[in-house]
Structure formats: structure tokens, C-alpha cells
Amino acid sequence: MSKKQLGLILFFTALLITGLILGDSFKVWGKAIRICLECIGIG
Amino acid sequence: MKRRIVQILTTIFTNLYPLGWFKGRIYDGPLKHACHPGMQCYSCPSATTACPLGALQNSLAAVKENLKQGQFNIGLYVIGFIGLLGMLFGRLVCGWLCPFGFLQELIYKIPTPKFRMPRLATYGRYVLLFVLVFLMPLAFSFANADGATYPWYCKLVCPVGTSEAGIAKIFSEANLSLGFFFRLKWVILIGFALWMTVTYRAFCSAGCPLGAIYGLFNRISVFRLNVDQDKCTTCKACQRACPLDIKTYETPNHADCIRCLKCVPACKFDALHTAFGKKVNRGDAEAQGEEGNKSPESGASDV
């Protein structure tokens, strides 16, 4: 594995963990389920 | 065969709420906070995971509002998730783990005349990615009640949502108002369904922004295909075996390649190998502007 690959893997892992700590999925996707019908074009 | 088993198992394990189809409701338990690696609609009644593309759009659509409220939820989780999978596997995810890709392969088995995908059409997925996934959710200010803008790709185009979620919703609720967008998406779904019967994975090649993202990682991902130039005779057996007609002997890690790996056993000279993080291929080196070990007959990259 090259340094470039390792660096990018660490970078994306850091983003993922930061997003988890910030609660991305709970704060953002909680809203998404309410607008899901709009998302699929019904409403 | 191995790939088919993986595809079936992935589809089963990420659709563990079949009761949803009968009850007419979407599973919204804790598993829904995790993303599926491939395209599977969040609103599919049996889906137990979220679509990464839908999650990305929803995250980007909520950026303005979140920043206004002092929250830094700018989609880091889903960007990290897609990026990490892309870096590790590239489009191997499309070829092995995507339920909609699996469905397309089944549809393609319908006996009809078959056609190759025009190369120009494969750029469609990049246009959709840039305009509907990134630009419009971030830039357009048509806000809904939550203050977020819409996931425009889901709303205007996504045939995955129409087929997995829209159809279920029609059958489960009698008094739905089906607006212009839903009719538009039906036309798109029928168009893609017809295209899928005559062209292998038509949606993946021409209309899938998630495939476009993973494809960008194909060149640099840890999992890769390598061509042994000493053994390769440029007989093109790999290209003939490739359902997407990719010149594997030149660009084994082409952005269109879904890594179904049919090319590997097709090579009678044992010149094609899968590997984790080893060796830069000839085609990749050329595309990156590097000087590779070229043989006199080596062709240019077709990317």
C-alpha cells in the first residue's frame, strides 16, 4: 500500500469518525424519513 | 457463482424487514443510521439500512440550515463512509454488493437483442452527480418545513426509489396524490428498465452518481486489477469477457469497471490478477502522467 493510499484511508476514516461523533446520521437522517415521500416524488 | 452468492446474501441481509411490504411502513430502527454500501432506497419498506447517496444529498441539503444553527453536521459521516469504501474497493461495491445492480443483471437475462453502452452516455452519471447531488442540494434555497432543501436526484431521477419505494407506497396507500414528479420518475424508470434489458447495467453506466463516485476511486483503490505485461499478449480475451467492453489489458482499473472479475479467468496466459495495494498498472501510470514500463506495442489509455 502506498503512502497516498494510506493517507486517504486515514483521512476518510477520520471524516467518518468525526461525523459519527457529531451525530450526523441522527440529526440529519431523522429529518429525511419525514420527507421521504417527497423524495420519491409523492406528495 | 461466488459473486452471485454475495449479491444474494447482501440483498437479504439489508432487507431484513419484509413485514414492511405488508404493513406499508418504513423500518426506522437503529440500523437505519448505517449506510448500505450500494444503491438501496431509504424508503424501501424492507430496507434496514440507508442509501448512501440519499444520505449524502440529505446531509448536503441540510448544511446551510445546520451551520446557521451552529451545528457542524456537514455530511462528514457519509462522505467518510463512501470515501473509505471507495479507497478500499472502488467499484467492487457496485459489482458485488449493490442490490439494484443485482436486479439489473437479472433483468438483462431477458432474451432480447443486446447492445453495448455508447461511451458518451457513460458521462451522464457525472453530470447527474455534479448537478443533482452536489450543486442543487447545496445551492438551491427551496426549503421544506425542516429548513432543508431537497435531495434533488432522489426527487427528480432516481429509478431505485421509484421501483423500491414508490411502487410499494402506491399499493399500501389508496389515497395518495401522485404529482408531476412521480409521473416523471415513472417515465425514467420505464426507460431505464427497457434499457437494462438490452444493455448490461445500463443504469450503473449512465445514471448512477454513486457508481460515478466509486469509479473515481478505481484507479487509486487498494483493491485493484494488475496486468502482468510480460505475460499479456494483447489477445483481448479479457475485453471479450467483459460485459462492459472495457479494454482491461490497457486500463484494468477503468472508472467504468464494476470489478465483476469475469476477465480474470478469461485470461489464458495468467496475466490478470487481483491484488491489494500492489503495483501501478500501465494504463493507470499513463493516465496519471507518469512514466510506466511501456512495451513498444502498448496502446494509449482509453479513459
CSV table of C-alpha atoms in Angstrom, one decimal:
chain,number,residue,atom,x,y,z
A,1,MET,CA,0.0,0.0,0.0
A,2,SER,CA,1.4,3.4,-1.0
A,3,LYS,CA,1.6,6.4,1.3
A,4,LYS,CA,-1.0,8.1,-0.8
A,5,GLN,CA,-3.5,5.3,-0.3
A,6,LEU,CA,-2.8,5.1,3.4
A,7,GLY,CA,-3.2,8.8,3.8
A,8,LEU,CA,-6.5,8.9,2.0
A,9,ILE,CA,-7.8,5.9,4.0
A,10,LEU,CA,-6.9,7.6,7.2
A,11,PHE,CA,-8.4,10.9,6.0
A,12,PHE,CA,-11.8,9.3,5.2
A,13,THR,CA,-11.7,7.2,8.4
A,14,ALA,CA,-11.2,10.5,10.3
A,15,LEU,CA,-14.2,12.1,8.5
A,16,LEU,CA,-16.4,9.1,9.3
A,17,ILE,CA,-15.5,9.0,12.9
A,18,THR,CA,-15.9,12.8,13.2
A,19,GLY,CA,-19.3,12.5,11.6
A,20,LEU,CA,-20.3,9.8,14.0
A,21,ILE,CA,-19.2,11.8,17.0
A,22,LEU,CA,-21.2,14.8,15.7
A,23,GLY,CA,-24.2,12.6,15.3
A,24,ASP,CA,-24.7,13.2,11.6
A,25,SER,CA,-27.0,10.3,11.0
A,26,PHE,CA,-29.3,11.1,13.9
A,27,LYS,CA,-29.6,14.8,13.3
A,28,VAL,CA,-29.8,14.7,9.5
A,29,TRP,CA,-31.5,11.4,8.6
A,30,GLY,CA,-34.1,11.8,11.3
A,31,LYS,CA,-35.5,14.6,9.2
A,32,ALA,CA,-35.1,12.6,6.0
A,33,ILE,CA,-37.6,9.9,7.0
A,34,ARG,CA,-40.2,12.6,7.3
A,35,ILE,CA,-39.6,13.9,3.8
A,36,CYS,CA,-39.1,10.5,2.2
A,37,LEU,CA,-42.4,10.6,0.4
A,38,GLU,CA,-41.4,13.9,-1.2
A,39,CYS,CA,-38.0,12.3,-2.1
A,40,ILE,CA,-39.7,9.6,-4.1
A,41,GLY,CA,-42.0,12.2,-5.8
A,42,ILE,CA,-45.2,11.5,-3.9
A,43,GLY,CA,-47.0,14.3,-2.1
B,1,MET,CA,-21.1,-18.0,-8.9
B,2,LYS,CA,-19.3,-16.6,-5.8
B,3,ARG,CA,-20.3,-13.1,-6.8
B,4,ARG,CA,-24.0,-14.2,-7.3
B,5,ILE,CA,-24.0,-15.7,-3.7
B,6,VAL,CA,-22.5,-12.5,-2.3
B,7,GLN,CA,-25.1,-10.4,-4.2
B,8,ILE,CA,-28.0,-12.5,-2.9
B,9,LEU,CA,-26.7,-12.5,0.7
B,10,THR,CA,-26.2,-8.8,0.7
B,11,THR,CA,-29.7,-8.2,-0.6
B,12,ILE,CA,-31.1,-10.5,2.0
B,13,PHE,CA,-29.1,-9.1,4.9
B,14,THR,CA,-30.0,-5.5,4.1
B,15,ASN,CA,-33.7,-6.2,3.6
B,16,LEU,CA,-34.5,-7.8,7.0
B,17,TYR,CA,-37.8,-6.1,7.4
B,18,PRO,CA,-40.0,-7.8,4.8
B,19,LEU,CA,-43.1,-7.1,7.0
B,20,GLY,CA,-42.8,-3.5,5.8
B,21,TRP,CA,-44.1,-4.5,2.4
B,22,PHE,CA,-47.3,-5.8,4.1
B,23,LYS,CA,-47.7,-3.1,6.7
B,24,GLY,CA,-47.0,-0.3,4.3
B,25,ARG,CA,-44.5,1.4,6.6
B,26,ILE,CA,-40.7,2.0,6.5
B,27,TYR,CA,-38.4,0.5,9.0
B,28,ASP,CA,-36.9,3.3,11.1
B,29,GLY,CA,-35.0,1.5,13.8
B,30,PRO,CA,-31.3,1.9,14.8
B,31,LEU,CA,-29.9,0.1,11.8
B,32,LYS,CA,-31.2,2.8,9.5
B,33,HIS,CA,-28.5,5.1,10.8
B,34,ALA,CA,-25.9,2.9,9.0
B,35,CYS,CA,-25.5,3.2,5.2
B,36,HIS,CA,-25.8,0.4,2.7
B,37,PRO,CA,-22.6,0.3,0.5
B,38,GLY,CA,-24.7,0.3,-2.7
B,39,MET,CA,-27.9,1.8,-4.0
B,40,GLN,CA,-30.9,0.9,-1.9
B,41,CYS,CA,-33.7,3.3,-1.3
B,42,TYR,CA,-34.1,4.5,2.3
B,43,SER,CA,-37.8,4.4,1.8
B,44,CYS,CA,-37.9,0.8,0.6
B,45,PRO,CA,-40.2,-0.9,3.1
B,46,SER,CA,-37.9,-3.9,3.8
B,47,ALA,CA,-34.6,-1.9,3.8
B,48,THR,CA,-32.8,-1.9,7.1
B,49,THR,CA,-30.1,0.5,6.1
B,50,ALA,CA,-29.9,3.9,4.5
B,51,CYS,CA,-28.9,4.7,0.9
B,52,PRO,CA,-25.5,6.5,1.0
B,53,LEU,CA,-26.5,8.7,-2.0
B,54,GLY,CA,-29.7,9.7,-0.3
B,55,ALA,CA,-27.9,10.3,2.9
B,56,LEU,CA,-25.2,12.4,1.1
B,57,GLN,CA,-27.9,14.6,-0.5
B,58,ASN,CA,-29.9,15.0,2.7
B,59,SER,CA,-26.7,15.9,4.5
B,60,LEU,CA,-25.7,18.4,1.9
B,61,ALA,CA,-29.2,19.8,1.7
B,62,ALA,CA,-29.1,20.5,5.4
B,63,VAL,CA,-25.7,22.1,5.5
B,64,LYS,CA,-26.9,25.7,5.3
B,65,GLU,CA,-29.5,25.3,8.0
B,66,ASN,CA,-27.2,23.4,10.3
B,67,LEU,CA,-24.5,25.9,10.0
B,68,LYS,CA,-27.0,28.7,10.7
B,69,GLN,CA,-27.9,26.9,13.9
B,70,GLY,CA,-24.2,26.5,14.8
B,71,GLN,CA,-24.2,22.8,14.1
B,72,PHE,CA,-21.4,21.3,12.1
B,73,ASN,CA,-23.3,18.4,10.6
B,74,ILE,CA,-22.0,18.8,7.1
B,75,GLY,CA,-22.1,15.2,5.9
B,76,LEU,CA,-18.7,14.1,7.2
B,77,TYR,CA,-20.1,10.7,8.2
B,78,VAL,CA,-21.4,9.8,4.8
B,79,ILE,CA,-18.5,11.4,2.9
B,80,GLY,CA,-16.1,9.4,5.1
B,81,PHE,CA,-18.1,6.2,4.5
B,82,ILE,CA,-18.3,6.5,0.8
B,83,GLY,CA,-14.7,7.6,0.6
B,84,LEU,CA,-13.4,4.8,2.7
B,85,LEU,CA,-15.3,2.2,0.8
B,86,GLY,CA,-14.1,3.8,-2.5
B,87,MET,CA,-10.5,3.8,-1.3
B,88,LEU,CA,-10.6,0.2,-0.2
B,89,PHE,CA,-12.6,-1.4,-3.0
B,90,GLY,CA,-13.5,1.1,-5.7
B,91,ARG,CA,-16.4,-0.2,-7.8
B,92,LEU,CA,-16.1,-3.7,-6.4
B,93,VAL,CA,-19.0,-2.5,-4.3
B,94,CYS,CA,-21.1,-2.0,-7.5
B,95,GLY,CA,-20.3,-5.4,-8.9
B,96,TRP,CA,-20.7,-7.4,-5.7
B,97,LEU,CA,-22.8,-5.5,-3.1
B,98,CYS,CA,-25.4,-3.4,-4.8
B,99,PRO,CA,-28.9,-4.8,-4.8
B,100,PHE,CA,-30.0,-2.6,-7.7
B,101,GLY,CA,-27.0,-3.8,-9.7
B,102,PHE,CA,-28.0,-7.3,-9.0
B,103,LEU,CA,-31.6,-6.6,-10.1
B,104,GLN,CA,-30.2,-5.1,-13.4
B,105,GLU,CA,-28.2,-8.3,-14.1
B,106,LEU,CA,-31.4,-10.4,-13.6
B,107,ILE,CA,-33.3,-8.1,-16.0
B,108,TYR,CA,-30.5,-8.3,-18.5
B,109,LYS,CA,-31.1,-12.1,-18.7
B,110,ILE,CA,-34.4,-11.5,-20.5
B,111,PRO,CA,-33.7,-12.7,-24.0
B,112,THR,CA,-33.6,-9.7,-26.3
B,113,PRO,CA,-31.1,-8.3,-28.8
B,114,LYS,CA,-28.1,-6.8,-26.8
B,115,PHE,CA,-26.3,-3.6,-27.4
B,116,ARG,CA,-23.1,-2.0,-25.9
B,117,MET,CA,-23.4,1.2,-23.9
B,118,PRO,CA,-22.3,4.2,-26.1
B,119,ARG,CA,-19.2,5.7,-24.5
B,120,LEU,CA,-20.7,9.2,-24.4
B,121,ALA,CA,-23.7,8.0,-22.3
B,122,THR,CA,-21.4,7.0,-19.5
B,123,TYR,CA,-20.6,10.6,-18.8
B,124,GLY,CA,-24.3,11.1,-17.8
B,125,ARG,CA,-23.6,9.8,-14.3
B,126,TYR,CA,-21.0,12.5,-13.7
B,127,VAL,CA,-23.4,15.3,-14.9
B,128,LEU,CA,-26.1,13.9,-12.5
B,129,LEU,CA,-23.6,13.7,-9.7
B,130,PHE,CA,-22.4,17.2,-10.0
B,131,VAL,CA,-25.7,18.9,-10.8
B,132,LEU,CA,-28.3,17.0,-8.8
B,133,VAL,CA,-26.3,15.5,-5.9
B,134,PHE,CA,-23.8,18.3,-5.1
B,135,LEU,CA,-24.9,21.6,-6.8
B,136,MET,CA,-28.6,21.7,-6.3
B,137,PRO,CA,-28.9,20.4,-2.7
B,138,LEU,CA,-26.2,22.9,-1.7
B,139,ALA,CA,-27.2,25.9,-3.8
B,140,PHE,CA,-31.0,25.9,-4.2
B,141,SER,CA,-32.9,27.6,-1.4
B,142,PHE,CA,-36.3,25.9,-1.9
B,143,ALA,CA,-36.7,24.8,1.7
B,144,ASN,CA,-39.2,22.4,3.2
B,145,ALA,CA,-40.7,22.6,6.7
B,146,ASP,CA,-37.4,21.5,8.2
B,147,GLY,CA,-35.4,24.3,6.6
B,148,ALA,CA,-33.5,21.8,4.4
B,149,THR,CA,-33.5,21.7,0.6
B,150,TYR,CA,-34.4,18.6,-1.3
B,151,PRO,CA,-32.3,15.6,-2.3
B,152,TRP,CA,-32.8,16.5,-5.9
B,153,TYR,CA,-31.5,13.3,-7.5
B,154,CYS,CA,-34.0,11.3,-5.4
B,155,LYS,CA,-36.8,13.7,-6.3
B,156,LEU,CA,-36.2,14.1,-10.0
B,157,VAL,CA,-34.5,11.0,-11.3
B,158,CYS,CA,-33.7,8.0,-9.0
B,159,PRO,CA,-35.3,4.9,-10.5
B,160,VAL,CA,-34.2,2.9,-7.5
B,161,GLY,CA,-36.5,4.9,-5.2
B,162,THR,CA,-39.4,4.7,-7.7
B,163,SER,CA,-39.1,0.9,-8.0
B,164,GLU,CA,-38.2,0.0,-4.4
B,165,ALA,CA,-40.3,2.6,-2.6
B,166,GLY,CA,-42.8,4.3,-4.9
B,167,ILE,CA,-44.5,1.1,-6.1
B,168,ALA,CA,-44.8,-0.2,-2.5
B,169,LYS,CA,-46.3,3.1,-1.4
B,170,ILE,CA,-48.9,3.1,-4.2
B,171,PHE,CA,-50.1,-0.4,-3.2
B,172,SER,CA,-50.1,0.4,0.6
B,173,GLU,CA,-52.0,3.7,0.5
B,174,ALA,CA,-55.0,4.2,-1.6
B,175,ASN,CA,-55.5,7.9,-1.4
B,176,LEU,CA,-52.1,9.2,-2.4
B,177,SER,CA,-51.7,12.3,-4.6
B,178,LEU,CA,-49.3,11.3,-7.3
B,179,GLY,CA,-47.8,14.5,-8.6
B,180,PHE,CA,-45.8,15.5,-11.6
B,181,PHE,CA,-42.5,14.4,-10.2
B,182,PHE,CA,-43.8,10.9,-9.6
B,183,ARG,CA,-45.1,10.6,-13.1
B,184,LEU,CA,-41.8,11.9,-14.4
B,185,LYS,CA,-39.9,9.3,-12.4
B,186,TRP,CA,-42.1,6.5,-13.7
B,187,VAL,CA,-41.2,7.5,-17.3
B,188,ILE,CA,-37.5,7.5,-16.2
B,189,LEU,CA,-37.9,4.1,-14.5
B,190,ILE,CA,-39.6,2.5,-17.5
B,191,GLY,CA,-37.0,4.0,-19.8
B,192,PHE,CA,-34.2,2.6,-17.7
B,193,ALA,CA,-35.9,-0.8,-17.3
B,194,LEU,CA,-36.2,-1.1,-21.1
B,195,TRP,CA,-32.5,0.0,-21.5
B,196,MET,CA,-31.4,-2.6,-18.8
B,197,THR,CA,-32.9,-5.4,-20.9
B,198,VAL,CA,-30.8,-4.6,-23.9
B,199,THR,CA,-27.7,-3.1,-22.3
B,200,TYR,CA,-25.7,-4.6,-19.4
B,201,ARG,CA,-26.1,-2.5,-16.2
B,202,ALA,CA,-27.4,0.5,-18.2
B,203,PHE,CA,-28.3,2.4,-15.1
B,204,CYS,CA,-24.9,1.8,-13.5
B,205,SER,CA,-23.1,3.1,-16.5
B,206,ALA,CA,-25.3,6.1,-17.5
B,207,GLY,CA,-27.3,7.2,-14.5
B,208,CYS,CA,-25.8,6.2,-11.1
B,209,PRO,CA,-24.0,9.0,-9.3
B,210,LEU,CA,-22.8,6.6,-6.6
B,211,GLY,CA,-21.1,4.5,-9.2
B,212,ALA,CA,-19.6,7.7,-10.6
B,213,ILE,CA,-18.1,8.4,-7.1
B,214,TYR,CA,-16.8,4.8,-6.6
B,215,GLY,CA,-15.5,4.9,-10.2
B,216,LEU,CA,-13.3,7.8,-9.4
B,217,PHE,CA,-11.6,5.7,-6.8
B,218,ASN,CA,-11.0,2.7,-9.1
B,219,ARG,CA,-7.5,4.0,-10.1
B,220,ILE,CA,-6.3,4.5,-6.6
B,221,SER,CA,-8.2,2.0,-4.5
B,222,VAL,CA,-6.3,-0.6,-2.5
B,223,PHE,CA,-8.1,-3.5,-4.2
B,224,ARG,CA,-7.1,-3.5,-7.9
B,225,LEU,CA,-6.5,-5.4,-11.0
B,226,ASN,CA,-3.0,-5.8,-12.3
B,227,VAL,CA,-1.8,-6.8,-15.7
B,228,ASP,CA,1.4,-8.7,-16.0
B,229,GLN,CA,2.9,-7.1,-19.1
B,230,ASP,CA,5.4,-9.9,-19.5
B,231,LYS,CA,2.6,-12.4,-19.9
B,232,CYS,CA,0.0,-10.3,-21.7
B,233,THR,CA,-0.2,-11.0,-25.4
B,234,THR,CA,-2.9,-8.3,-26.0
B,235,CYS,CA,-5.2,-11.1,-27.3
B,236,LYS,CA,-8.2,-9.1,-26.0
B,237,ALA,CA,-9.8,-12.2,-24.4
B,238,CYS,CA,-10.3,-10.1,-21.3
B,239,GLN,CA,-12.2,-7.4,-23.2
B,240,ARG,CA,-14.4,-10.0,-24.9
B,241,ALA,CA,-15.2,-11.5,-21.5
B,242,CYS,CA,-16.0,-8.1,-20.0
B,243,PRO,CA,-19.8,-7.3,-20.1
B,244,LEU,CA,-19.0,-3.6,-20.2
B,245,ASP,CA,-16.5,-4.0,-23.1
B,246,ILE,CA,-13.6,-2.5,-21.2
B,247,LYS,CA,-10.1,-2.8,-22.6
B,248,THR,CA,-8.9,-4.5,-19.4
B,249,TYR,CA,-5.4,-5.2,-20.9
B,250,GLU,CA,-4.9,-1.5,-21.2
B,251,THR,CA,-6.8,0.0,-18.3
B,252,PRO,CA,-7.6,-2.7,-15.8
B,253,ASN,CA,-8.8,-0.1,-13.3
B,254,HIS,CA,-11.0,1.9,-15.6
B,255,ALA,CA,-13.7,4.0,-14.0
B,256,ASP,CA,-16.5,2.1,-15.8
B,257,CYS,CA,-15.2,-1.3,-14.4
B,258,ILE,CA,-17.6,-2.7,-11.8
B,259,ARG,CA,-15.0,-5.4,-10.9
B,260,CYS,CA,-17.2,-8.4,-11.6
B,261,LEU,CA,-13.8,-10.1,-12.3
B,262,LYS,CA,-15.0,-12.1,-15.3
B,263,CYS,CA,-11.9,-11.0,-17.1
B,264,VAL,CA,-9.5,-12.8,-14.7
B,265,PRO,CA,-10.4,-16.4,-15.5
B,266,ALA,CA,-10.8,-15.4,-19.2
B,267,CYS,CA,-7.1,-14.8,-19.5
B,268,LYS,CA,-5.4,-18.0,-20.6
B,269,PHE,CA,-2.0,-16.5,-20.1
B,270,ASP,CA,-2.5,-15.8,-16.4
B,271,ALA,CA,-1.7,-12.2,-17.0
B,272,LEU,CA,-4.5,-10.7,-14.9
B,273,HIS,CA,-4.5,-10.7,-11.1
B,274,THR,CA,-6.4,-9.1,-8.3
B,275,ALA,CA,-4.3,-7.5,-5.6
B,276,PHE,CA,-4.5,-5.3,-2.6
B,277,GLY,CA,-2.3,-2.2,-3.0
B,278,LYS,CA,0.4,-3.6,-5.2
B,279,LYS,CA,1.8,-2.3,-8.4
B,280,VAL,CA,0.7,0.6,-10.7
B,281,ASN,CA,-0.7,-0.6,-14.0
B,282,ARG,CA,0.4,0.6,-17.4
B,283,GLY,CA,-2.9,2.3,-18.1
B,284,ASP,CA,-3.0,3.9,-14.7
B,285,ALA,CA,0.5,5.2,-15.0
B,286,GLU,CA,-0.2,6.8,-18.3
B,287,ALA,CA,-3.4,8.4,-17.0
B,288,GLN,CA,-1.5,9.9,-14.1
B,289,GLY,CA,1.1,11.3,-16.4
B,290,GLU,CA,3.8,9.0,-15.0
B,291,GLU,CA,6.3,7.1,-17.0
B,292,GLY,CA,5.5,3.4,-16.8
B,293,ASN,CA,7.4,0.4,-18.2
B,294,LYS,CA,5.8,0.5,-21.6
B,295,SER,CA,6.3,-2.1,-24.3
B,296,PRO,CA,6.6,-0.9,-27.9
B,297,GLU,CA,3.1,-2.1,-28.8
B,298,SER,CA,1.4,-0.6,-25.7
B,299,GLY,CA,-1.6,1.5,-26.6
B,300,ALA,CA,-2.9,4.7,-25.0
B,301,SER,CA,-5.4,4.8,-22.3
B,302,ASP,CA,-9.0,4.9,-23.4
B,303,VAL,CA,-10.1,6.9,-20.5
